[in-house]
Amino acid sequence: MVQNPGSAFLFLLFLPLFWSIGRSLVVGKRLFRSFRDGSSPRSLYDVFLIKWFFSSFFLILFLLFTILALMGFTGTGIDSEQFPEKKDVVFAVDLSRSMLASDVVPSRLERTKVLIRTVLDNSSGNRYGLVVFTDLGLVMVPVTEDLQSLVSAVDVLSPDLLSSAGTNVAAGISTAGQAFPGGERRQRLIVVFSDGEEHSGDPKEITASLRRDHHITTSVIALGSADGAVVPAADGGAMQDEEGNPVRSKVNTILLQSVAATGEGSFIDGGDADALKQLRKLLGYKPGSGVRLTRDTLYRPFLALALLFLLLHVLVRMVPWRKK
């Protein structure tokens, strides 16, 4: 497997290298012909050809193995990497009006608040942040150890906090991925609270990217039921469609399960009686979670060979051969 296939474009560097090597041979031959007084013995010309051949050969091998090292070939073995057990967790909460539906008692949003406040009472050393989203994402609380500020922000969660309409789960996950502090080796987890009524974006694509490039796990707490419920309007009535019928919202379980699977996280039904227990287990320490298994990369032997051939190239050019 190749981790950086784009580095293969560096093979184009062989074109100017071959041109330079060929030109050095032509120039060298021309210089030897310029000795009109016969002071250039044949043996000296032979030394030039030998040195030109081997120095060029080692230079080509140096460039070849440097490119192979940059491409990041992986072997069949497995490396284990230790990293801290504590987590940085970002809650990404859907604030679309459908989260006010009451098919989860007392409502999807209120259930979300209860779950978050309860798990914060037993944080077990984790750090937390809060992101809210509708069509756009917003970082309300960056990842912090100040849990009281997070609880205060959770208490005021409402669809009125964001003026944009619609739902874009991908925007929420993307914003959550940017809320983690950099330069620290901690487990990073996004927990999405949503009914999954996606109106735009591709949450699976951004989830896969965060997992692949930043080792961020994404779990999902699904709010809502298959039968759905009427979405309350701002005036206290029910939202209506263009034909005047009440808008009914249902949980999109298929989408939310696929997001959790892509992010290599957990899927939890937020309305289930065991939801709180499952969430606590998700945020707590699990045996073996301090070890990440990765495939070993082969850049070291390639890089070692590249340096060896560079050294040989320099030695061939610098060290006299047969005292000439």
Short mmCIF file of C-alpha atoms in Angstrom, two decimals:
data_model
loop_
_atom_site.label_atom_id
_atom_site.label_comp_id
_atom_site.label_asym_id
_atom_site.label_seq_id
_atom_site.Cartn_x
_atom_site.Cartn_y
_atom_site.Cartn_z
CA MET A 1 0.00 0.00 0.00
CA VAL A 2 1.19 3.54 -0.81
CA GLN A 3 0.30 6.33 1.62
CA ASN A 4 1.38 9.24 -0.61
CA PRO A 5 0.74 8.22 -4.24
CA GLY A 6 0.96 11.87 -5.33
CA SER A 7 4.72 11.73 -4.74
CA ALA A 8 5.00 9.58 -7.87
CA PHE A 9 5.01 12.83 -9.88
CA LEU A 10 8.55 13.35 -8.55
CA PHE A 11 9.71 10.71 -11.03
CA LEU A 12 9.50 13.52 -13.60
CA LEU A 13 12.70 14.84 -11.99
CA PHE A 14 14.54 12.06 -13.81
CA LEU A 15 14.07 13.95 -17.10
CA PRO A 16 16.24 16.97 -16.17
CA LEU A 17 18.62 14.65 -14.28
CA PHE A 18 19.25 12.47 -17.35
CA TRP A 19 19.69 15.60 -19.46
CA SER A 20 22.24 16.97 -16.98
CA ILE A 21 24.15 13.66 -16.83
CA GLY A 22 24.27 13.42 -20.61
CA ARG A 23 25.40 17.02 -20.94
CA SER A 24 28.22 16.48 -18.42
CA LEU A 25 29.51 13.58 -20.58
CA VAL A 26 29.40 15.66 -23.76
CA VAL A 27 31.15 18.59 -22.09
CA GLY A 28 33.81 16.30 -20.62
CA LYS A 29 34.60 14.72 -23.99
CA ARG A 30 34.81 18.16 -25.57
CA LEU A 31 37.31 19.31 -22.95
CA PHE A 32 39.57 16.32 -23.57
CA ARG A 33 39.54 17.00 -27.33
CA SER A 34 40.65 20.59 -26.63
CA PHE A 35 44.13 19.41 -25.54
CA ARG A 36 45.93 19.97 -28.86
CA ASP A 37 49.40 19.42 -27.53
CA GLY A 38 48.71 15.77 -26.64
CA SER A 39 49.02 16.38 -22.91
CA SER A 40 45.82 14.43 -22.19
CA PRO A 41 46.81 10.75 -21.84
CA ARG A 42 44.33 7.98 -22.61
CA SER A 43 44.46 6.71 -19.03
CA LEU A 44 43.20 10.07 -17.75
CA TYR A 45 40.27 9.95 -20.16
CA ASP A 46 39.42 6.41 -18.95
CA VAL A 47 39.36 7.64 -15.35
CA PHE A 48 36.97 10.40 -16.37
CA LEU A 49 34.59 7.89 -17.99
CA ILE A 50 34.68 5.54 -15.00
CA LYS A 51 34.04 8.34 -12.52
CA TRP A 52 31.28 9.80 -14.70
CA PHE A 53 29.52 6.42 -14.95
CA PHE A 54 29.57 5.52 -11.26
CA SER A 55 28.84 9.02 -9.94
CA SER A 56 25.86 9.27 -12.34
CA PHE A 57 24.68 5.78 -11.40
CA PHE A 58 24.77 6.53 -7.66
CA LEU A 59 23.03 9.89 -8.18
CA ILE A 60 20.18 8.18 -10.06
CA LEU A 61 19.81 5.63 -7.26
CA PHE A 62 19.82 8.43 -4.68
CA LEU A 63 16.89 10.17 -6.38
CA LEU A 64 15.03 6.86 -6.91
CA PHE A 65 15.15 5.77 -3.26
CA THR A 66 14.37 9.30 -2.03
CA ILE A 67 11.14 9.28 -4.04
CA LEU A 68 10.28 5.77 -2.81
CA ALA A 69 10.77 6.98 0.80
CA LEU A 70 8.45 9.95 0.20
CA MET A 71 5.74 7.73 -1.32
CA GLY A 72 5.31 5.99 2.04
CA PHE A 73 5.10 2.29 1.22
CA THR A 74 3.62 0.21 4.04
CA GLY A 75 4.63 -3.33 4.92
CA THR A 76 2.66 -6.31 6.17
CA GLY A 77 3.72 -5.87 9.80
CA ILE A 78 1.82 -3.93 12.46
CA ASP A 79 3.20 -1.18 14.69
CA SER A 80 1.59 -0.29 18.03
CA GLU A 81 1.46 3.38 18.99
CA GLN A 82 0.81 4.50 22.56
CA PHE A 83 -1.34 7.57 23.16
CA PRO A 84 -3.14 9.02 26.21
CA GLU A 85 -6.32 7.41 27.49
CA LYS A 86 -8.17 10.66 28.22
CA LYS A 87 -10.31 12.14 25.48
CA ASP A 88 -11.07 15.49 23.93
CA VAL A 89 -14.78 15.37 23.12
CA VAL A 90 -16.77 17.83 21.00
CA PHE A 91 -20.56 17.67 21.17
CA ALA A 92 -22.12 18.71 17.83
CA VAL A 93 -25.79 19.57 18.47
CA ASP A 94 -28.39 19.98 15.73
CA LEU A 95 -30.44 23.15 16.34
CA SER A 96 -32.86 22.86 13.44
CA ARG A 97 -36.55 23.32 14.36
CA SER A 98 -37.19 19.62 13.84
CA MET A 99 -35.24 19.04 17.07
CA LEU A 100 -38.22 20.55 18.93
CA ALA A 101 -40.40 17.61 17.90
CA SER A 102 -41.79 15.72 20.90
CA ASP A 103 -41.54 12.09 19.74
CA VAL A 104 -38.65 11.94 22.25
CA VAL A 105 -39.94 13.18 25.62
CA PRO A 106 -39.98 16.07 26.39
CA SER A 107 -38.41 16.94 23.00
CA ARG A 108 -35.44 15.89 20.95
CA LEU A 109 -33.46 18.98 21.95
CA GLU A 110 -34.36 18.77 25.65
CA ARG A 111 -33.37 15.11 25.66
CA THR A 112 -30.03 16.14 24.18
CA LYS A 113 -29.50 18.69 26.96
CA VAL A 114 -30.28 16.11 29.65
CA LEU A 115 -27.83 13.59 28.19
CA ILE A 116 -24.99 16.12 27.92
CA ARG A 117 -25.52 17.65 31.38
CA THR A 118 -25.67 14.23 33.01
CA VAL A 119 -22.46 12.87 31.46
CA LEU A 120 -20.62 16.08 32.39
CA ASP A 121 -21.32 15.33 36.05
CA ASN A 122 -18.94 12.37 35.71
CA SER A 123 -16.45 13.58 33.11
CA SER A 124 -13.64 11.22 34.24
CA GLY A 125 -10.91 13.69 33.26
CA ASN A 126 -12.03 14.30 29.69
CA ARG A 127 -12.11 17.77 28.11
CA TYR A 128 -15.21 18.92 26.24
CA GLY A 129 -16.30 21.42 23.63
CA LEU A 130 -19.64 22.39 22.10
CA VAL A 131 -20.58 23.03 18.47
CA VAL A 132 -24.08 23.86 17.21
CA PHE A 133 -25.30 23.71 13.64
CA THR A 134 -28.23 24.13 11.30
CA ASP A 135 -27.19 24.92 7.73
CA LEU A 136 -23.92 26.31 9.16
CA GLY A 137 -21.76 25.26 12.10
CA LEU A 138 -20.68 27.44 15.04
CA VAL A 139 -18.21 26.76 17.87
CA MET A 140 -19.98 27.83 21.07
CA VAL A 141 -17.39 26.49 23.54
CA PRO A 142 -13.88 25.42 22.45
CA VAL A 143 -12.48 22.25 24.03
CA THR A 144 -11.93 23.10 27.68
CA GLU A 145 -11.67 21.71 31.20
CA ASP A 146 -14.11 24.40 32.42
CA LEU A 147 -17.22 22.21 32.45
CA GLN A 148 -19.36 24.88 34.11
CA SER A 149 -19.09 27.13 31.07
CA LEU A 150 -20.11 24.20 28.91
CA VAL A 151 -23.15 23.43 31.09
CA SER A 152 -24.17 27.10 30.94
CA ALA A 153 -23.99 27.02 27.13
CA VAL A 154 -26.02 23.78 26.98
CA ASP A 155 -28.78 25.35 29.11
CA VAL A 156 -29.46 28.08 26.53
CA LEU A 157 -29.48 25.87 23.43
CA SER A 158 -32.36 26.81 21.15
CA PRO A 159 -33.09 27.01 17.40
CA ASP A 160 -33.26 30.79 17.90
CA LEU A 161 -29.47 30.90 18.44
CA LEU A 162 -28.83 30.47 14.70
CA SER A 163 -30.62 32.47 12.04
CA SER A 164 -29.83 30.11 9.14
CA ALA A 165 -32.47 27.56 8.17
CA GLY A 166 -32.15 23.96 7.01
CA THR A 167 -29.93 21.18 8.30
CA ASN A 168 -26.38 20.36 7.25
CA VAL A 169 -24.91 17.58 9.39
CA ALA A 170 -21.71 17.74 7.35
CA ALA A 171 -21.20 21.40 8.35
CA GLY A 172 -21.65 20.48 12.01
CA ILE A 173 -19.11 17.64 11.83
CA SER A 174 -16.64 19.78 9.87
CA THR A 175 -16.87 22.61 12.42
CA ALA A 176 -16.47 20.13 15.28
CA GLY A 177 -13.32 18.77 13.65
CA GLN A 178 -11.82 22.26 13.73
CA ALA A 179 -12.66 22.81 17.42
CA PHE A 180 -9.93 20.51 18.76
CA PRO A 181 -6.71 22.10 20.05
CA GLY A 182 -3.61 21.24 18.06
CA GLY A 183 -0.27 19.86 19.13
CA GLU A 184 -1.59 17.47 21.79
CA ARG A 185 -1.74 13.68 21.63
CA ARG A 186 -5.14 12.83 23.05
CA GLN A 187 -8.00 10.71 21.79
CA ARG A 188 -10.40 12.92 19.85
CA LEU A 189 -14.10 12.16 19.58
CA ILE A 190 -17.05 13.97 17.98
CA VAL A 191 -20.52 13.12 19.31
CA VAL A 192 -23.30 14.27 16.99
CA PHE A 193 -26.82 14.81 18.38
CA SER A 194 -29.27 15.00 15.47
CA ASP A 195 -32.43 13.60 13.92
CA GLY A 196 -30.53 13.22 10.65
CA GLU A 197 -32.91 15.22 8.48
CA GLU A 198 -30.13 16.19 6.07
CA HIS A 199 -30.96 18.94 3.59
CA SER A 200 -27.48 19.58 2.19
CA GLY A 201 -23.86 18.41 2.42
CA ASP A 202 -22.23 14.98 2.56
CA PRO A 203 -21.55 14.03 6.21
CA LYS A 204 -20.00 10.67 5.34
CA GLU A 205 -17.29 12.29 3.21
CA ILE A 206 -16.18 14.76 5.88
CA THR A 207 -16.41 12.07 8.57
CA ALA A 208 -14.16 9.75 6.56
CA SER A 209 -11.69 12.60 5.98
CA LEU A 210 -11.46 13.44 9.70
CA ARG A 211 -10.94 9.79 10.58
CA ARG A 212 -8.34 9.17 7.89
CA ASP A 213 -6.32 12.39 8.18
CA HIS A 214 -6.73 13.37 11.85
CA HIS A 215 -7.67 10.12 13.67
CA ILE A 216 -10.93 11.72 14.88
CA THR A 217 -13.71 9.26 15.75
CA THR A 218 -17.33 10.28 15.11
CA SER A 219 -20.22 8.80 17.09
CA VAL A 220 -23.91 9.61 16.67
CA ILE A 221 -26.82 9.99 19.09
CA ALA A 222 -30.00 9.69 17.02
CA LEU A 223 -33.00 11.70 18.24
CA GLY A 224 -36.49 10.92 16.98
CA SER A 225 -38.70 8.01 16.01
CA ALA A 226 -39.62 6.18 12.84
CA ASP A 227 -43.20 7.47 13.08
CA GLY A 228 -42.01 11.02 13.60
CA ALA A 229 -43.79 14.00 15.10
CA VAL A 230 -45.11 17.41 14.06
CA VAL A 231 -42.49 20.19 14.04
CA PRO A 232 -43.51 23.15 16.26
CA ALA A 233 -43.47 26.61 14.69
CA ALA A 234 -42.11 29.76 16.32
CA ASP A 235 -45.66 30.99 17.09
CA GLY A 236 -46.49 27.86 19.08
CA GLY A 237 -48.46 26.14 16.33
CA ALA A 238 -47.23 23.57 13.84
CA MET A 239 -45.00 24.24 10.87
CA GLN A 240 -46.84 23.80 7.57
CA ASP A 241 -45.70 22.86 4.08
CA GLU A 242 -46.65 24.69 0.87
CA GLU A 243 -49.99 22.89 0.78
CA GLY A 244 -50.87 23.87 4.33
CA ASN A 245 -50.27 20.44 5.85
CA PRO A 246 -48.38 20.05 9.16
CA VAL A 247 -44.69 19.26 8.66
CA ARG A 248 -43.83 15.91 10.18
CA SER A 249 -40.23 15.01 11.00
CA LYS A 250 -38.84 11.47 11.19
CA VAL A 251 -35.41 10.32 12.29
CA ASN A 252 -33.11 9.37 9.41
CA THR A 253 -31.61 6.27 11.00
CA ILE A 254 -29.92 5.02 7.83
CA LEU A 255 -27.93 8.23 7.36
CA LEU A 256 -26.91 8.50 11.00
CA GLN A 257 -25.84 4.85 11.19
CA SER A 258 -23.71 5.27 8.08
CA VAL A 259 -22.04 8.38 9.56
CA ALA A 260 -21.17 6.47 12.75
CA ALA A 261 -19.85 3.52 10.74
CA THR A 262 -17.73 5.79 8.52
CA GLY A 263 -16.32 7.56 11.57
CA GLU A 264 -15.60 4.20 13.26
CA GLY A 265 -17.71 5.33 16.20
CA SER A 266 -20.87 4.20 17.98
CA PHE A 267 -24.53 4.65 17.07
CA ILE A 268 -26.89 5.24 19.99
CA ASP A 269 -30.65 5.68 19.95
CA GLY A 270 -31.10 8.82 22.06
CA GLY A 271 -34.64 7.87 23.01
CA ASP A 272 -33.64 4.45 24.32
CA ALA A 273 -33.77 3.87 28.07
CA ASP A 274 -30.14 2.76 28.04
CA ALA A 275 -28.93 5.77 26.00
CA LEU A 276 -27.31 7.47 28.99
CA LYS A 277 -25.54 4.28 30.01
CA GLN A 278 -24.24 3.76 26.48
CA LEU A 279 -23.07 7.37 26.24
CA ARG A 280 -21.19 7.12 29.54
CA LYS A 281 -19.50 3.96 28.32
CA LEU A 282 -18.60 5.70 25.08
CA LEU A 283 -16.93 8.61 26.88
CA GLY A 284 -15.19 6.48 29.51
CA TYR A 285 -11.93 4.56 29.36
CA LYS A 286 -11.91 1.20 27.64
CA PRO A 287 -9.12 -1.39 28.04
CA GLY A 288 -6.70 -1.18 25.16
CA SER A 289 -7.87 2.29 24.10
CA GLY A 290 -4.41 3.63 24.87
CA VAL A 291 -2.95 1.70 21.93
CA ARG A 292 -3.42 2.46 18.24
CA LEU A 293 -2.35 -0.21 15.73
CA THR A 294 -0.90 1.05 12.47
CA ARG A 295 0.86 -0.59 9.54
CA ASP A 296 4.62 -0.14 9.63
CA THR A 297 6.03 2.18 6.96
CA LEU A 298 9.08 1.32 4.88
CA TYR A 299 10.46 4.83 4.42
CA ARG A 300 13.43 4.19 6.77
CA PRO A 301 15.23 1.54 4.64
CA PHE A 302 14.53 3.56 1.47
CA LEU A 303 15.88 6.71 3.09
CA ALA A 304 18.96 4.87 4.41
CA LEU A 305 19.74 3.57 0.91
CA ALA A 306 19.23 7.04 -0.55
CA LEU A 307 21.76 8.55 1.87
CA LEU A 308 24.21 5.71 1.17
CA PHE A 309 24.07 6.30 -2.59
CA LEU A 310 24.45 10.06 -2.10
CA LEU A 311 27.59 9.43 -0.03
CA LEU A 312 28.98 7.09 -2.71
CA HIS A 313 28.24 9.70 -5.38
CA VAL A 314 30.24 12.32 -3.47
CA LEU A 315 33.13 9.93 -2.76
CA VAL A 316 33.45 8.87 -6.40
CA ARG A 317 33.77 12.52 -7.45
CA MET A 318 36.16 13.54 -4.66
CA VAL A 319 38.49 10.57 -4.10
CA PRO A 320 41.32 10.19 -6.69
CA TRP A 321 41.47 6.90 -8.57
CA ARG A 322 44.91 5.52 -9.41
CA LYS A 323 46.30 8.84 -8.17
CA LYS A 324 44.70 10.65 -11.13
#
